[in-house]
XYZ file of C-alpha atoms in Angstrom:
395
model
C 0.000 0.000 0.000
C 1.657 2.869 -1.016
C -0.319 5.507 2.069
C -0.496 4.341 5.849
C -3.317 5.585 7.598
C -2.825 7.302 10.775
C -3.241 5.224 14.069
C -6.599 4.748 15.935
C -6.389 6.955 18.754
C -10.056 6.474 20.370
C -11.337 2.824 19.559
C -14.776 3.750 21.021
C -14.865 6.207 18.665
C -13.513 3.731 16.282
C -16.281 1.382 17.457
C -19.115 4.426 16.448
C -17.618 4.737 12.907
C -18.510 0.959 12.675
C -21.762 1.211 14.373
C -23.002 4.073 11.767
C -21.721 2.059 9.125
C -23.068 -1.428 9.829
C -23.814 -2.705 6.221
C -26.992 -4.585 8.529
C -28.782 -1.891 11.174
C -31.580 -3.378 13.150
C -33.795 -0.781 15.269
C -32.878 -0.883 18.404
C -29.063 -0.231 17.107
C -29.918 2.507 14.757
C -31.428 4.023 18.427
C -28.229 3.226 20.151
C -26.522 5.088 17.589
C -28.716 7.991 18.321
C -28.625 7.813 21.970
C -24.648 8.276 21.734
C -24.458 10.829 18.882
C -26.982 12.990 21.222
C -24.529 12.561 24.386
C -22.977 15.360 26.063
C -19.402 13.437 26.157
C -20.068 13.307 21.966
C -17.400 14.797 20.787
C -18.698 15.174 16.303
C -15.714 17.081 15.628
C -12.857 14.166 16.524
C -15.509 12.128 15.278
C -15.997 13.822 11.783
C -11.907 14.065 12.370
C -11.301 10.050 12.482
C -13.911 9.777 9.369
C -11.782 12.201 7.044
C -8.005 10.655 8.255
C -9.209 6.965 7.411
C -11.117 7.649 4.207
C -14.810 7.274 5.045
C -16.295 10.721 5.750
C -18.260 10.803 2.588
C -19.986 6.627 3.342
C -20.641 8.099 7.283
C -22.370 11.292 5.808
C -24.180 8.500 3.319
C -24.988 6.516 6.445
C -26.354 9.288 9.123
C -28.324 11.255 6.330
C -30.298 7.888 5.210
C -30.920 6.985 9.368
C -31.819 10.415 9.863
C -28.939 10.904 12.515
C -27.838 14.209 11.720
C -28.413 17.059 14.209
C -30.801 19.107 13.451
C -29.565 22.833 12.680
C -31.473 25.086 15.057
C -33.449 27.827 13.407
C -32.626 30.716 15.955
C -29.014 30.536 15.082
C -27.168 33.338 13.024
C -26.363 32.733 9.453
C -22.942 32.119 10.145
C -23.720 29.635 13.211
C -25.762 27.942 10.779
C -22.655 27.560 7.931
C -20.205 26.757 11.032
C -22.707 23.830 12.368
C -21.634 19.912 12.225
C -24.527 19.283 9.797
C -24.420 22.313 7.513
C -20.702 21.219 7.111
C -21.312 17.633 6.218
C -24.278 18.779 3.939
C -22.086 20.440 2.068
C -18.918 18.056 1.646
C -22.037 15.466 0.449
C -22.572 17.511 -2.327
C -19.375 18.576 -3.038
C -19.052 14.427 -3.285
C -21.821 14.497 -5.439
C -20.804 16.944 -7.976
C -17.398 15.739 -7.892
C -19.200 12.402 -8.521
C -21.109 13.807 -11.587
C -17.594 15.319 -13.493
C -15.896 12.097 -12.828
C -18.751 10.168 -14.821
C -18.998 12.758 -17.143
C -15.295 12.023 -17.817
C -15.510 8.684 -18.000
C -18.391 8.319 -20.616
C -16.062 10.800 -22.792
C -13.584 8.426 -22.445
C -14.975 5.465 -22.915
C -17.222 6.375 -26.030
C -13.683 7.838 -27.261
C -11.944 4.339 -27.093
C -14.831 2.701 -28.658
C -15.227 4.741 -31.608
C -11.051 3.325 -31.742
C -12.066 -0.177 -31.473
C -10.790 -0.618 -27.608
C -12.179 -2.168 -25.272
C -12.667 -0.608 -21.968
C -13.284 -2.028 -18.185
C -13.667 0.544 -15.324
C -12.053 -0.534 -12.011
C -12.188 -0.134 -8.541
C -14.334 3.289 -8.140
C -14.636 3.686 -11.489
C -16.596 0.650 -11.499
C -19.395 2.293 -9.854
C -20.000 5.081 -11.312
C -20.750 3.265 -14.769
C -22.653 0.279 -13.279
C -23.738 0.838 -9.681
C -24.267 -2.114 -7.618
C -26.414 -1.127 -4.259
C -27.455 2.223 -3.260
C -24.219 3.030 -1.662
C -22.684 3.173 -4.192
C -23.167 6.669 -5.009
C -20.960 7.263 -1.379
C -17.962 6.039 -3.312
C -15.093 8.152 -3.226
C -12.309 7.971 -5.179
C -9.028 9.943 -5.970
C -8.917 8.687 -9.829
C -10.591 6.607 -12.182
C -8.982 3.469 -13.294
C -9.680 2.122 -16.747
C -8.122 -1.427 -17.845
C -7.998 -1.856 -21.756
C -6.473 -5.246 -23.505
C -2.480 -4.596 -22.996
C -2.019 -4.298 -26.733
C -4.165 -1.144 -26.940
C -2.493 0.601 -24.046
C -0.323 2.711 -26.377
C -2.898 3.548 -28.693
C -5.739 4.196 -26.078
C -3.032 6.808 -23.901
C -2.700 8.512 -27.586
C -6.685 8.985 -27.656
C -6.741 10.226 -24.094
C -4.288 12.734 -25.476
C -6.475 13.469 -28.464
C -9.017 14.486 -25.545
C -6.785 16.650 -23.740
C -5.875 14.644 -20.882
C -1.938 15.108 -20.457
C 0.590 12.851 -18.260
C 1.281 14.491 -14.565
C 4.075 12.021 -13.351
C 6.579 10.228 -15.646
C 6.328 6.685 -14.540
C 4.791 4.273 -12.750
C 6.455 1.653 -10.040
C 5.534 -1.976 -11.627
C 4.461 -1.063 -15.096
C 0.731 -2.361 -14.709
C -1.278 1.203 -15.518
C 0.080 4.035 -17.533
C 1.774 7.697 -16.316
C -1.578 8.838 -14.780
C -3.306 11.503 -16.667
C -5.487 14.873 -15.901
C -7.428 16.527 -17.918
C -6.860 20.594 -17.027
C -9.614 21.942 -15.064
C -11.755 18.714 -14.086
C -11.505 16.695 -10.860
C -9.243 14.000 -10.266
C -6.823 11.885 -12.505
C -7.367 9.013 -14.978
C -4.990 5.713 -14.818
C -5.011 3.139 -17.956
C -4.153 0.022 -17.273
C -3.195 -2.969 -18.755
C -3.492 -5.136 -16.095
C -6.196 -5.068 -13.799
C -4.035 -5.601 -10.726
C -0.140 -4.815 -9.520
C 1.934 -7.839 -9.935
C 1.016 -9.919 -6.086
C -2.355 -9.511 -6.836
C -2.205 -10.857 -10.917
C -0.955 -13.916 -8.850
C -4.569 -14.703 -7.588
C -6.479 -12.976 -10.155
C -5.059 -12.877 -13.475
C -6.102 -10.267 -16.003
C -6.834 -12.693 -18.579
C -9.219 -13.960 -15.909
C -10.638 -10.538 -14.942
C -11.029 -10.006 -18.909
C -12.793 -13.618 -19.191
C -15.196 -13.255 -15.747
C -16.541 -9.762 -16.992
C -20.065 -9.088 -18.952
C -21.050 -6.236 -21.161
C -23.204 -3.533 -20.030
C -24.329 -0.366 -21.649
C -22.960 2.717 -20.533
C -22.866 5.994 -22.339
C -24.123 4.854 -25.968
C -21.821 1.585 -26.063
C -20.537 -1.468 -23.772
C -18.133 -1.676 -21.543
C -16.669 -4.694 -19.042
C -17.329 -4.850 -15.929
C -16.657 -7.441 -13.075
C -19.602 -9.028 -11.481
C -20.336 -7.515 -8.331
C -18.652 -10.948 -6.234
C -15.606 -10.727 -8.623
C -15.690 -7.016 -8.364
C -15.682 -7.304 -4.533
C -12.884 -9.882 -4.456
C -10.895 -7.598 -6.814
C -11.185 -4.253 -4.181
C -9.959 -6.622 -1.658
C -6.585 -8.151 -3.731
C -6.086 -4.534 -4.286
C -5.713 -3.424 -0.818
C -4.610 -6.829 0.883
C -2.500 -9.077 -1.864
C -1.132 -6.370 -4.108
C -0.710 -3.340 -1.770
C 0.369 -6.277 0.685
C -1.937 -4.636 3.226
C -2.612 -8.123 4.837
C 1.077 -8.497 5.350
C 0.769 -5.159 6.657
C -1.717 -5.312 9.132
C -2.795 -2.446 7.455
C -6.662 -1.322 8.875
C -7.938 0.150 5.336
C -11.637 0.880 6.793
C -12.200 2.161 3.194
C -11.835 -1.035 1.360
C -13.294 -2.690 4.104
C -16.465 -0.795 3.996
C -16.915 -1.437 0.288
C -16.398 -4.646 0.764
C -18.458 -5.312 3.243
C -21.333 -3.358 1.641
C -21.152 -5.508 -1.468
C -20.416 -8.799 0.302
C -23.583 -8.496 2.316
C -25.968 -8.856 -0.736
C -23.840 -11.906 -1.770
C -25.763 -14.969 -2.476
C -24.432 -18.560 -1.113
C -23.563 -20.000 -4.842
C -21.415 -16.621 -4.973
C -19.544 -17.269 -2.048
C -19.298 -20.518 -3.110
C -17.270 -19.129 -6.240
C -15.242 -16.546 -3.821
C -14.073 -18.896 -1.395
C -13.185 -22.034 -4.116
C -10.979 -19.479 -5.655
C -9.144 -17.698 -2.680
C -8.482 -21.288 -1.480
C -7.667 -22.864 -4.804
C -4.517 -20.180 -4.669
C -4.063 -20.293 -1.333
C -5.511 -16.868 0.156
C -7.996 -18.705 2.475
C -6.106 -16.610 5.402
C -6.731 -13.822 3.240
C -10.413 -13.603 2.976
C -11.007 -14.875 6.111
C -9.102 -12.022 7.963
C -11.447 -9.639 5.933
C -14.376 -11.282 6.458
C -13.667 -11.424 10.519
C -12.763 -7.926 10.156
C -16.256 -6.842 8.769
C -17.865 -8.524 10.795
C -16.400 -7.102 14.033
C -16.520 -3.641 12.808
C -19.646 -3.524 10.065
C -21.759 -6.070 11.652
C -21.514 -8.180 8.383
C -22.784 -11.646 9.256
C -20.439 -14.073 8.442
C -20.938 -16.445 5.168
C -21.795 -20.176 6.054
C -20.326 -21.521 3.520
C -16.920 -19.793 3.996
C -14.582 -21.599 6.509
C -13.108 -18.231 8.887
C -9.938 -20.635 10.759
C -8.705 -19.494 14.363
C -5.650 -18.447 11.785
C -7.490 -15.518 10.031
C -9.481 -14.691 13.269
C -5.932 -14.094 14.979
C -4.464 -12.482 12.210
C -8.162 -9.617 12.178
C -7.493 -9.454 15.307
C -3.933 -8.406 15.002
C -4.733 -5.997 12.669
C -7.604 -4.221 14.434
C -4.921 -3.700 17.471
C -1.861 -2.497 15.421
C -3.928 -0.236 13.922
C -3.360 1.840 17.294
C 0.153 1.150 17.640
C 2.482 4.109 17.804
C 2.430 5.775 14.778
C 6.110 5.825 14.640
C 6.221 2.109 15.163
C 4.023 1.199 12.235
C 5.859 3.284 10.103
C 8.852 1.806 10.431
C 7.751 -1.558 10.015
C 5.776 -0.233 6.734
C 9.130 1.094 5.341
C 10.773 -1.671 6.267
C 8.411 -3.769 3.560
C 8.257 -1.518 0.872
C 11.710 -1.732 0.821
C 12.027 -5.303 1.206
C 9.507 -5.626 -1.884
C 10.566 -3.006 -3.838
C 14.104 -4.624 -3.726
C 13.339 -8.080 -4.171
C 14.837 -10.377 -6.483
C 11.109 -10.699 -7.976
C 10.192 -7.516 -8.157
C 13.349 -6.338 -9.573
C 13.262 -9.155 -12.387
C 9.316 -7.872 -12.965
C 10.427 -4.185 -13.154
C 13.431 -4.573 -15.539
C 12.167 -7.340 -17.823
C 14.878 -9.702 -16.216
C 15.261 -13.457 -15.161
C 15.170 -13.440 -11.451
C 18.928 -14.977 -11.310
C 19.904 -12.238 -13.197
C 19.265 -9.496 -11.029
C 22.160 -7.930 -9.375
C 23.894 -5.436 -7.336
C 23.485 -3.869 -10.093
C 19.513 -4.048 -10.805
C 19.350 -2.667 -7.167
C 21.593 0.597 -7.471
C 18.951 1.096 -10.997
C 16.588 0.936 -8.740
C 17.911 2.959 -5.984
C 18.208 6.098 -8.691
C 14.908 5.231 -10.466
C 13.292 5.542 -6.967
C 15.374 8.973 -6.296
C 14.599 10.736 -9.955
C 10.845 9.400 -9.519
C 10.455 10.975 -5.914
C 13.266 13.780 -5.590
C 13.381 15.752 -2.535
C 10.309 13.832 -1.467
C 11.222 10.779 -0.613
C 12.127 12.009 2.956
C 8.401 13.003 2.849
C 7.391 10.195 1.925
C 9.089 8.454 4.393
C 8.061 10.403 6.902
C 4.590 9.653 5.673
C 3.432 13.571 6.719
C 1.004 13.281 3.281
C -0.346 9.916 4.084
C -3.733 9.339 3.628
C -6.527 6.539 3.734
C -6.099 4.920 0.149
């Protein structure tokens, strides 16, 4: 994972998050929930605080305006108390969200329709994913920092040159293991747009091969043609080899609440032949561990009830476990250890081979020191940032 997410400071407060966001809220929680939002101890502001730094403001905001948990603004106040108030506040990032949420599809279907009228295929990933085939009604809570858009690997040239024909243009010159293009922005719109040729960075491709992503998707119709998309178990399965197998956040013990929210969201609407499929797969490549950790982890946080037909061993319980209590470690402690990793990986004889096109007993002292000054002309004077991790955020 390339961002750490700050530590858990208040795991009460933690535990409310969760509450707010159960992806199943009976009654008498939902009043529960009320009950402790209306306390005098309540602090919103830490809570609206611990929302922003771990990535799920925008799904809590989704969550307390469709309970109706929101405080109500008082009418007395000034004009300015009422613009300063928790709720006016949160009103306002939600549609801020929203119209962010309408450029970003507006982009897309440009796109898209573009690289069809070229004869390319076209898959939207991860967020993207959403916004041109929603799945459940939270959909539209989805926040994202780019769009990602997977085309057959022999079109990636030619579909970067029609993204140029748009206007988009290249803000970074590289990428770290050659699965998605330079990202690209187009000047004056929200966010950035990522091509890829592979669906997944090179762990995950391990347990989900593009050719299989390509070969699991259907058509649907979006924006006057078809696209791919993954169905929404695959889909699910593919958010969490994203955060835990290729961004080695299992290996991490890294608490991504907002990958964990999506997937618990879409794995609570998954029928039993589905998990069937899920859990054959994971264990067929040997991520049992994997998606049992996750599943544990959802279910102690989101309430998600576990699937019957997926085997959760005291392993993968432990290893939630683990990672719910690092995740309020010292932040200086989990840094280390998360440096520590990324250097590891970045430096291994398998990565190295992957990154220079090489046979793994060919790489070198040599391949190393490449990397060491591809690393430094890629980052510059921010690596020590980056190292400090004083830009992290969730991812």
């Amino acid at each position: 994972m390339e961002l750490l997410p700050p530590s858990i400071d208040d795991t009460d407060l933690l535990a409310l998050i969760g509450d707010i966001l159960a992806v199943a809220p009976s009654g008498p929680s939902r009043m529960a929930v009320r009950l402790r939002l209306m306390s005098p101890t309540s602090s919103w502001a830490r809570l609206v605080a611990m929302a922003q730094q771990q990535g799920v403001l925008i799904p809590l905001v989704h969550a307390l305006r469709r309970d109706g948990l929101l405080l109500p603004v008082p009418r007395s106040v000034s004009a300015a108390d009422r613009e300063a108030h928790v709720t006016s506040r949160l009103e306002a990032a939600w549609r801020d969200h929203l119209a962010r949420g309408v450029d970003l599809t507006d982009q897309l279907a440009g796109m898209v329709r573009a690289l069809a009228d070229a004869g390319i295929p076209t898959m939207p990933l991860k967020g993207a994913r959403h916004l041109a085939a929603p799945i459940t009604a939270w959909c539209e809570a989805r926040v994202m920092r780019d769009l990602d858009l997977c085309v057959p690997a022999d079109h990636l040239a030619e579909a970067v040159k029609v993204l140029l024909g748009l206007g988009y243009r290249p803000i970074e010159e590289g990428t770290a293991f050659d699965h998605h293009a330079p990202a690209m922005a187009l000047p004056g719109r929200h966010g950035t747009v990522e091509v890829h040729r592979d669906a997944l960075a090179l762990g995950g491709r391990k347990v989900l091969p593009t050719a299989t992503v390509w070969d699991l998707s259907e058509t649907v119709p979006f924006a006057g043609t078809d696209i791919h998309v993954l169905p929404p178990h695959w889909h699910m399965l593919h958010g969490l080899l994203h955060h835990q197998v290729a961004e080695r956040g299992h290996r991490r013990r890294i608490l991504a609440l907002k990958g964990l929210f999506e997937f618990a969201s879409l794995a609570s609407s998954l029928s039993a032949a589905q998990w069937e499929e899920i859990a054959s797969h994971m264990a067929d490549k040997g991520q049992e561990v994997v998606l049992g950790s996750w599943l544990r982890q959802a279910e102690i946080l989101f309430a998600l009830p576990l699937p019957t037909s997926v085997p959760v061993d005291a392993t993968a319980r432990a290893h939630a476990e683990d990672t719910l209590a690092f995740a309020s470690a010292p932040y200086g402690r989990r840094r280390r250890e998360f440096i520590l990793d990324q250097m590891r990986y970045a430096f291994s004889r398998e990565t190295l081979a992957h990154r220079y096109g090489l046979a793994e007993g060919d790489v070198g002292i040599g391949t190393a020191i490449r990397q060491s000054v591809t690393l430094i002309g890629r980052y510059g004077l921010g690596i020590a940032t980056r190292l400090a991790g004083r830009r992290d955020q969730a991812s």
